[in-house]
Short mmCIF file of C-alpha atoms in Angstrom, two decimals:
data_model
loop_
_atom_site.label_atom_id
_atom_site.label_comp_id
_atom_site.label_asym_id
_atom_site.label_seq_id
_atom_site.Cartn_x
_atom_site.Cartn_y
_atom_site.Cartn_z
CA MET A 1 16.67 4.27 -46.18
CA LYS A 2 14.83 4.83 -43.01
CA TYR A 3 11.66 5.93 -44.80
CA VAL A 4 11.74 2.49 -46.76
CA ILE A 5 12.26 0.70 -42.78
CA GLY A 6 9.82 2.66 -41.78
CA VAL A 7 7.26 1.61 -44.32
CA MET A 8 7.51 -1.78 -43.61
CA ARG A 9 6.58 -1.40 -39.55
CA PRO A 10 9.76 -3.47 -38.14
CA PRO A 11 7.67 -4.02 -34.88
CA PHE A 12 5.27 -6.11 -36.70
CA LEU A 13 7.43 -7.89 -38.55
CA PRO A 14 8.45 -11.10 -35.81
CA LEU A 15 4.92 -12.57 -36.57
CA ALA A 16 6.27 -13.47 -39.92
CA VAL A 17 9.15 -14.82 -38.14
CA VAL A 18 7.75 -16.70 -35.55
CA CYS A 19 5.04 -18.05 -38.49
CA VAL A 20 7.97 -19.16 -40.78
CA PHE A 21 9.29 -21.00 -37.43
CA LEU A 22 6.37 -22.97 -36.57
CA GLY A 23 6.13 -24.47 -40.24
CA MET A 24 10.11 -25.26 -40.32
CA SER A 25 9.65 -27.01 -36.47
CA VAL A 26 6.91 -29.06 -37.92
CA ALA A 27 9.37 -29.99 -40.58
CA ILE A 28 12.27 -30.94 -38.71
CA TRP A 29 9.52 -33.10 -36.52
CA THR A 30 8.33 -35.04 -39.70
CA ASP A 31 11.23 -34.95 -41.72
CA GLY A 32 14.15 -34.70 -39.62
CA ASP A 33 16.99 -32.42 -41.16
CA ILE A 34 16.09 -29.52 -43.61
CA ASN A 35 18.85 -27.65 -45.45
CA ILE A 36 19.43 -24.58 -43.57
CA TRP A 37 19.84 -22.11 -46.76
CA TYR A 38 16.27 -23.38 -47.21
CA ALA A 39 15.53 -22.02 -44.03
CA VAL A 40 16.99 -18.89 -44.40
CA LEU A 41 15.24 -18.01 -47.81
CA CYS A 42 11.84 -19.21 -45.94
CA PHE A 43 12.62 -16.63 -43.26
CA VAL A 44 13.67 -13.50 -45.58
CA GLY A 45 10.45 -14.40 -47.84
CA GLY A 46 8.30 -14.36 -44.97
CA ILE A 47 9.81 -10.97 -43.26
CA LEU A 48 9.70 -9.47 -47.20
CA ALA A 49 5.96 -10.66 -47.81
CA HIS A 50 5.15 -9.16 -44.31
CA GLY A 51 7.07 -5.66 -44.95
CA GLY A 52 5.68 -5.65 -48.36
CA VAL A 53 1.98 -6.04 -47.67
CA ASN A 54 2.61 -3.11 -44.98
CA ALA A 55 4.09 -1.16 -47.25
CA PHE A 56 1.41 -1.42 -49.56
CA ASN A 57 -0.64 -0.71 -46.94
CA GLU A 58 0.73 3.42 -45.92
CA TYR A 59 0.84 3.65 -49.63
CA GLU A 60 -2.96 3.55 -50.21
CA ASP A 61 -3.61 5.13 -46.17
CA VAL A 62 -1.32 7.83 -46.63
CA LYS A 63 -2.20 8.58 -50.35
CA SER A 64 -6.01 8.69 -49.45
CA GLY A 65 -5.74 10.50 -46.45
CA LEU A 66 -6.97 7.82 -44.02
CA ASP A 67 -3.73 7.92 -41.85
CA MET A 68 -4.24 11.68 -41.25
CA LYS A 69 -7.20 11.31 -39.48
CA THR A 70 -6.62 7.68 -38.12
CA THR A 71 -5.78 7.57 -34.49
CA ARG A 72 -2.58 5.89 -34.08
CA THR A 73 -1.85 3.37 -30.78
CA PRO A 74 0.80 0.99 -30.99
CA SER A 75 -1.12 -2.03 -32.38
CA SER A 76 -2.59 0.07 -34.95
CA GLY A 77 -2.89 3.16 -37.56
CA GLY A 78 0.03 2.77 -39.55
CA SER A 79 3.21 3.82 -38.85
CA GLY A 80 3.23 7.22 -39.25
CA THR A 81 6.51 7.59 -40.89
CA LEU A 82 4.99 9.51 -44.15
CA ILE A 83 2.68 11.59 -42.15
CA PRO A 84 5.22 14.45 -41.83
CA VAL A 85 6.18 14.33 -45.74
CA PRO A 86 3.40 12.53 -47.72
CA SER A 87 5.29 13.71 -50.74
CA LYS A 88 7.65 10.90 -50.21
CA VAL A 89 4.49 8.04 -50.62
CA LYS A 90 5.62 6.82 -53.79
CA ILE A 91 8.37 5.02 -51.54
CA ALA A 92 5.96 3.41 -49.65
CA LEU A 93 4.90 1.84 -53.13
CA TRP A 94 7.86 1.14 -54.94
CA THR A 95 9.10 -0.59 -51.30
CA GLY A 96 6.10 -2.74 -51.74
CA ILE A 97 6.97 -3.63 -55.02
CA ALA A 98 10.69 -3.91 -54.53
CA THR A 99 9.55 -6.90 -51.80
CA ALA A 100 7.44 -8.80 -54.23
CA VAL A 101 9.63 -8.86 -56.79
CA ILE A 102 12.12 -10.50 -54.43
CA CYS A 103 9.34 -13.23 -53.05
CA THR A 104 8.66 -13.86 -56.39
CA ALA A 105 12.37 -14.51 -56.79
CA ILE A 106 12.65 -16.92 -53.98
CA GLY A 107 8.83 -18.91 -54.89
CA ILE A 108 10.27 -19.41 -58.29
CA PHE A 109 13.44 -20.45 -56.97
CA PHE A 110 11.52 -23.52 -54.69
CA TYR A 111 9.36 -24.11 -57.69
CA THR A 112 12.43 -25.44 -59.34
CA ILE A 113 13.27 -27.62 -56.52
CA HIS A 114 10.02 -28.85 -56.08
CA GLY A 115 7.69 -27.91 -58.28
CA TRP A 116 4.26 -26.26 -58.86
CA PRO A 117 2.56 -26.37 -55.38
CA ILE A 118 4.86 -23.56 -53.92
CA LEU A 119 4.16 -21.60 -56.84
CA LEU A 120 0.11 -21.71 -56.37
CA LEU A 121 0.80 -20.84 -52.89
CA GLY A 122 3.09 -18.03 -53.71
CA LEU A 123 0.59 -16.72 -55.98
CA ILE A 124 -2.26 -16.52 -53.72
CA GLY A 125 0.21 -14.74 -50.96
CA LEU A 126 0.75 -12.37 -53.24
CA LEU A 127 -2.58 -11.44 -54.62
CA ILE A 128 -3.29 -10.92 -51.09
CA ILE A 129 -0.63 -8.87 -50.25
CA VAL A 130 -1.63 -6.75 -53.83
CA VAL A 131 -5.28 -6.48 -52.74
CA TYR A 132 -5.74 -6.57 -49.23
CA THR A 133 -5.83 -2.67 -48.68
CA PRO A 134 -7.95 -1.60 -51.90
CA TRP A 135 -10.24 -4.32 -51.85
CA LEU A 136 -10.41 -7.04 -49.36
CA ASN A 137 -11.08 -4.69 -46.99
CA LYS A 138 -14.40 -3.75 -48.14
CA ILE A 139 -15.56 -7.58 -48.19
CA PRO A 140 -16.19 -7.92 -44.31
CA ALA A 141 -15.75 -11.97 -44.37
CA LEU A 142 -12.18 -11.94 -47.08
CA CYS A 143 -11.12 -8.93 -44.83
CA LEU A 144 -11.50 -11.33 -41.59
CA VAL A 145 -9.41 -13.96 -42.82
CA SER A 146 -7.10 -13.12 -45.33
CA PRO A 147 -4.44 -12.41 -42.55
CA GLY A 148 -5.04 -15.52 -41.56
CA ILE A 149 -4.82 -17.35 -44.52
CA GLY A 150 -1.53 -15.31 -45.29
CA PHE A 151 0.27 -15.85 -42.11
CA GLY A 152 -1.13 -19.19 -41.13
CA THR A 153 -2.24 -21.15 -44.02
CA LEU A 154 0.49 -19.94 -46.34
CA MET A 155 3.07 -19.00 -44.24
CA VAL A 156 3.16 -22.01 -42.30
CA ASN A 157 2.10 -24.65 -45.39
CA GLY A 158 4.44 -22.68 -47.62
CA THR A 159 7.68 -22.77 -45.62
CA TYR A 160 6.51 -26.71 -44.22
CA PHE A 161 6.75 -27.60 -48.29
CA ALA A 162 9.68 -25.60 -49.11
CA LEU A 163 11.44 -27.29 -46.66
CA THR A 164 10.34 -30.95 -47.44
CA GLY A 165 9.00 -31.24 -50.86
CA HIS A 166 5.47 -32.53 -49.69
CA PHE A 167 2.65 -31.35 -47.56
CA SER A 168 1.22 -32.73 -44.39
CA TRP A 169 -1.79 -33.09 -41.90
CA ALA A 170 0.94 -32.10 -39.21
CA ALA A 171 1.57 -28.35 -40.71
CA LEU A 172 -2.21 -27.86 -41.89
CA LEU A 173 -3.86 -28.27 -38.50
CA ALA A 174 -0.63 -26.22 -36.90
CA SER A 175 -1.14 -23.05 -39.77
CA PHE A 176 -5.12 -23.38 -37.93
CA VAL A 177 -3.44 -21.96 -34.88
CA PRO A 178 -1.93 -18.55 -36.81
CA PHE A 179 -5.03 -18.71 -39.17
CA PHE A 180 -7.31 -17.91 -35.71
CA LEU A 181 -4.92 -15.66 -34.31
CA VAL A 182 -3.67 -13.45 -36.98
CA SER A 183 -6.64 -12.73 -38.19
CA ASN A 184 -8.03 -11.91 -34.92
CA LEU A 185 -4.81 -9.25 -34.56
CA LEU A 186 -6.17 -7.54 -37.41
CA LEU A 187 -9.67 -7.63 -36.17
CA LEU A 188 -9.47 -6.19 -32.96
CA ASN A 189 -7.28 -3.55 -34.46
CA GLN A 190 -9.67 -2.57 -36.61
CA PHE A 191 -11.36 -1.13 -33.59
CA PRO A 192 -10.01 1.87 -32.88
CA ASP A 193 -9.97 3.01 -36.77
CA ALA A 194 -13.47 1.78 -37.60
CA ASP A 195 -15.00 5.42 -37.71
CA VAL A 196 -12.27 6.89 -39.85
CA ASP A 197 -12.66 3.71 -41.97
CA LYS A 198 -16.00 3.83 -42.53
CA GLU A 199 -15.50 7.30 -43.69
CA PHE A 200 -13.27 6.14 -46.49
CA GLY A 201 -15.15 2.98 -47.64
CA ARG A 202 -13.99 0.63 -45.92
CA LYS A 203 -16.70 -2.10 -44.63
CA HIS A 204 -15.10 -4.78 -42.32
CA TYR A 205 -17.05 -6.80 -39.35
CA PRO A 206 -16.44 -3.60 -36.51
CA ILE A 207 -18.37 -1.03 -39.04
CA LEU A 208 -20.68 -3.88 -40.62
CA ILE A 209 -22.14 -5.60 -37.30
CA GLY A 210 -20.56 -3.40 -34.51
CA ARG A 211 -17.58 -3.60 -32.14
CA LYS A 212 -19.23 -5.75 -29.65
CA ALA A 213 -20.62 -8.52 -32.01
CA SER A 214 -17.05 -8.21 -33.46
CA ALA A 215 -15.26 -8.79 -30.56
CA VAL A 216 -17.84 -12.07 -30.21
CA ILE A 217 -16.07 -12.80 -33.44
CA PHE A 218 -12.62 -12.06 -31.80
CA THR A 219 -13.78 -14.78 -29.35
CA LEU A 220 -15.00 -17.44 -30.95
CA PHE A 221 -11.36 -17.55 -32.82
CA VAL A 222 -9.83 -17.82 -29.94
CA VAL A 223 -11.50 -20.37 -28.78
CA GLY A 224 -10.66 -21.97 -32.40
CA SER A 225 -7.12 -21.45 -32.10
CA TYR A 226 -7.05 -23.20 -29.06
CA LEU A 227 -9.09 -26.50 -30.18
CA THR A 228 -6.70 -26.79 -32.97
CA LEU A 229 -4.07 -27.12 -30.95
CA ILE A 230 -5.76 -29.59 -28.62
CA LEU A 231 -7.09 -31.48 -31.43
CA ALA A 232 -3.62 -32.02 -33.26
CA VAL A 233 -2.30 -33.03 -30.31
CA LEU A 234 -5.05 -35.71 -29.44
CA LEU A 235 -4.79 -37.07 -33.49
CA GLY A 236 -1.33 -37.86 -32.98
CA PHE A 237 -0.23 -34.72 -35.34
CA ALA A 238 1.72 -32.78 -33.07
CA PRO A 239 3.58 -33.88 -30.14
CA LEU A 240 2.59 -33.37 -26.58
CA TRP A 241 5.17 -30.83 -25.75
CA THR A 242 3.54 -28.17 -28.14
CA LEU A 243 0.46 -28.02 -25.71
CA LEU A 244 3.28 -25.59 -24.33
CA GLY A 245 1.27 -23.20 -26.98
CA LEU A 246 -1.84 -23.10 -23.68
CA VAL A 247 0.70 -21.24 -21.50
CA THR A 248 -0.52 -17.83 -23.86
CA LEU A 249 -3.97 -18.46 -21.77
CA VAL A 250 -2.57 -15.63 -19.33
CA PHE A 251 -3.10 -13.37 -22.53
CA ALA A 252 -5.84 -15.02 -23.86
CA ILE A 253 -8.48 -14.58 -21.12
CA PRO A 254 -7.69 -10.89 -20.24
CA ALA A 255 -7.94 -9.64 -24.05
CA VAL A 256 -11.06 -11.66 -24.51
CA ARG A 257 -12.83 -10.53 -21.18
CA GLY A 258 -11.48 -6.88 -22.51
CA ALA A 259 -12.77 -7.28 -25.54
CA LEU A 260 -16.01 -8.42 -24.41
CA LYS A 261 -16.43 -5.58 -22.23
CA ASN A 262 -14.66 -2.65 -23.73
CA ALA A 263 -15.71 -3.08 -27.46
CA GLU A 264 -17.05 0.65 -27.36
CA ASP A 265 -14.66 1.92 -24.79
CA LEU A 266 -11.42 2.40 -27.11
CA PRO A 267 -8.91 3.76 -24.43
CA LYS A 268 -10.13 1.03 -21.83
CA LEU A 269 -9.57 -1.56 -25.09
CA LEU A 270 -5.58 -0.64 -25.06
CA PRO A 271 -4.40 -3.50 -23.33
CA SER A 272 -6.48 -5.90 -25.14
CA LEU A 273 -4.75 -5.34 -28.22
CA GLY A 274 -1.64 -5.02 -26.44
CA GLN A 275 -2.05 -8.60 -25.00
CA ASN A 276 -3.41 -9.47 -28.20
CA VAL A 277 -0.18 -8.86 -29.76
CA LEU A 278 1.81 -10.90 -27.66
CA LEU A 279 -0.52 -13.67 -28.10
CA ASN A 280 0.20 -13.95 -32.09
CA LEU A 281 3.66 -13.87 -31.13
CA ILE A 282 4.37 -16.24 -28.48
CA THR A 283 1.41 -19.10 -29.26
CA PRO A 284 3.61 -19.94 -32.53
CA LEU A 285 6.79 -19.89 -30.83
CA LEU A 286 5.96 -21.84 -27.98
CA MET A 287 4.41 -24.28 -30.82
CA GLY A 288 7.28 -24.54 -32.70
CA ILE A 289 9.82 -25.35 -29.43
CA GLY A 290 7.30 -28.04 -28.62
CA PHE A 291 7.54 -29.41 -32.14
CA LEU A 292 11.03 -29.50 -31.76
CA ILE A 293 11.48 -30.87 -28.27
CA GLY A 294 9.16 -33.62 -29.12
CA LYS A 295 10.93 -34.64 -31.96
#
């Protein structure tokens, strides 16, 4: 079990929790009461989906030998669970398969309740889980946005639909915040791994255009996340209280400064990686709290 849990990377799973929480909070704000057991299933599905993509990533990176050459940081480089025992790499594969099966079962359950749209979201999510490491990492644009699509577009809107049976502009606009932030999370985490990733055939933006140019993309995505939040409030698709999310500017500003200044100086970049993690976790959490308070 320690290998199963390890390859799912528990320290990173709170990201799925806060994204599901954001979708749930929007549902409560727009529709009032929700089915608590449906909400529990959404949290289970979100956590397992995140754990599954982590497990598949661990499988590919250990099998290829990439994890043996990567310099691990608290935010990147894999969990290190299987490095001492690479012979157990199939545990990661079967963990990914098992979590995908359970997520599929949850999706089928919500299909029986609300109909086909939830299956479409689930199929796209399942596709991202399976192909992210072996294929999407070789296509820079898709590598950049697929994490944001998974955690923002699919997880937030999927949770909202599972709890309400319909979609809304409020959920869509709210989902753009984690879309930008989570895309950025993976982007910045690729900076320390770029040289090794290139050796193993990957092709993301820090490899294609360099770290300094990628830091500009990182900055634009941070700006995009806050502009989306402000726009949602101005258009009436989010309550004023969701501007609590702006509090995380205390993490965003130094993260951006650090990325722009230290893109090529990886030891000095480490604080920005940590600030970026906090930005991803706390912003959706505060927004969700804002939706609940503003109900």
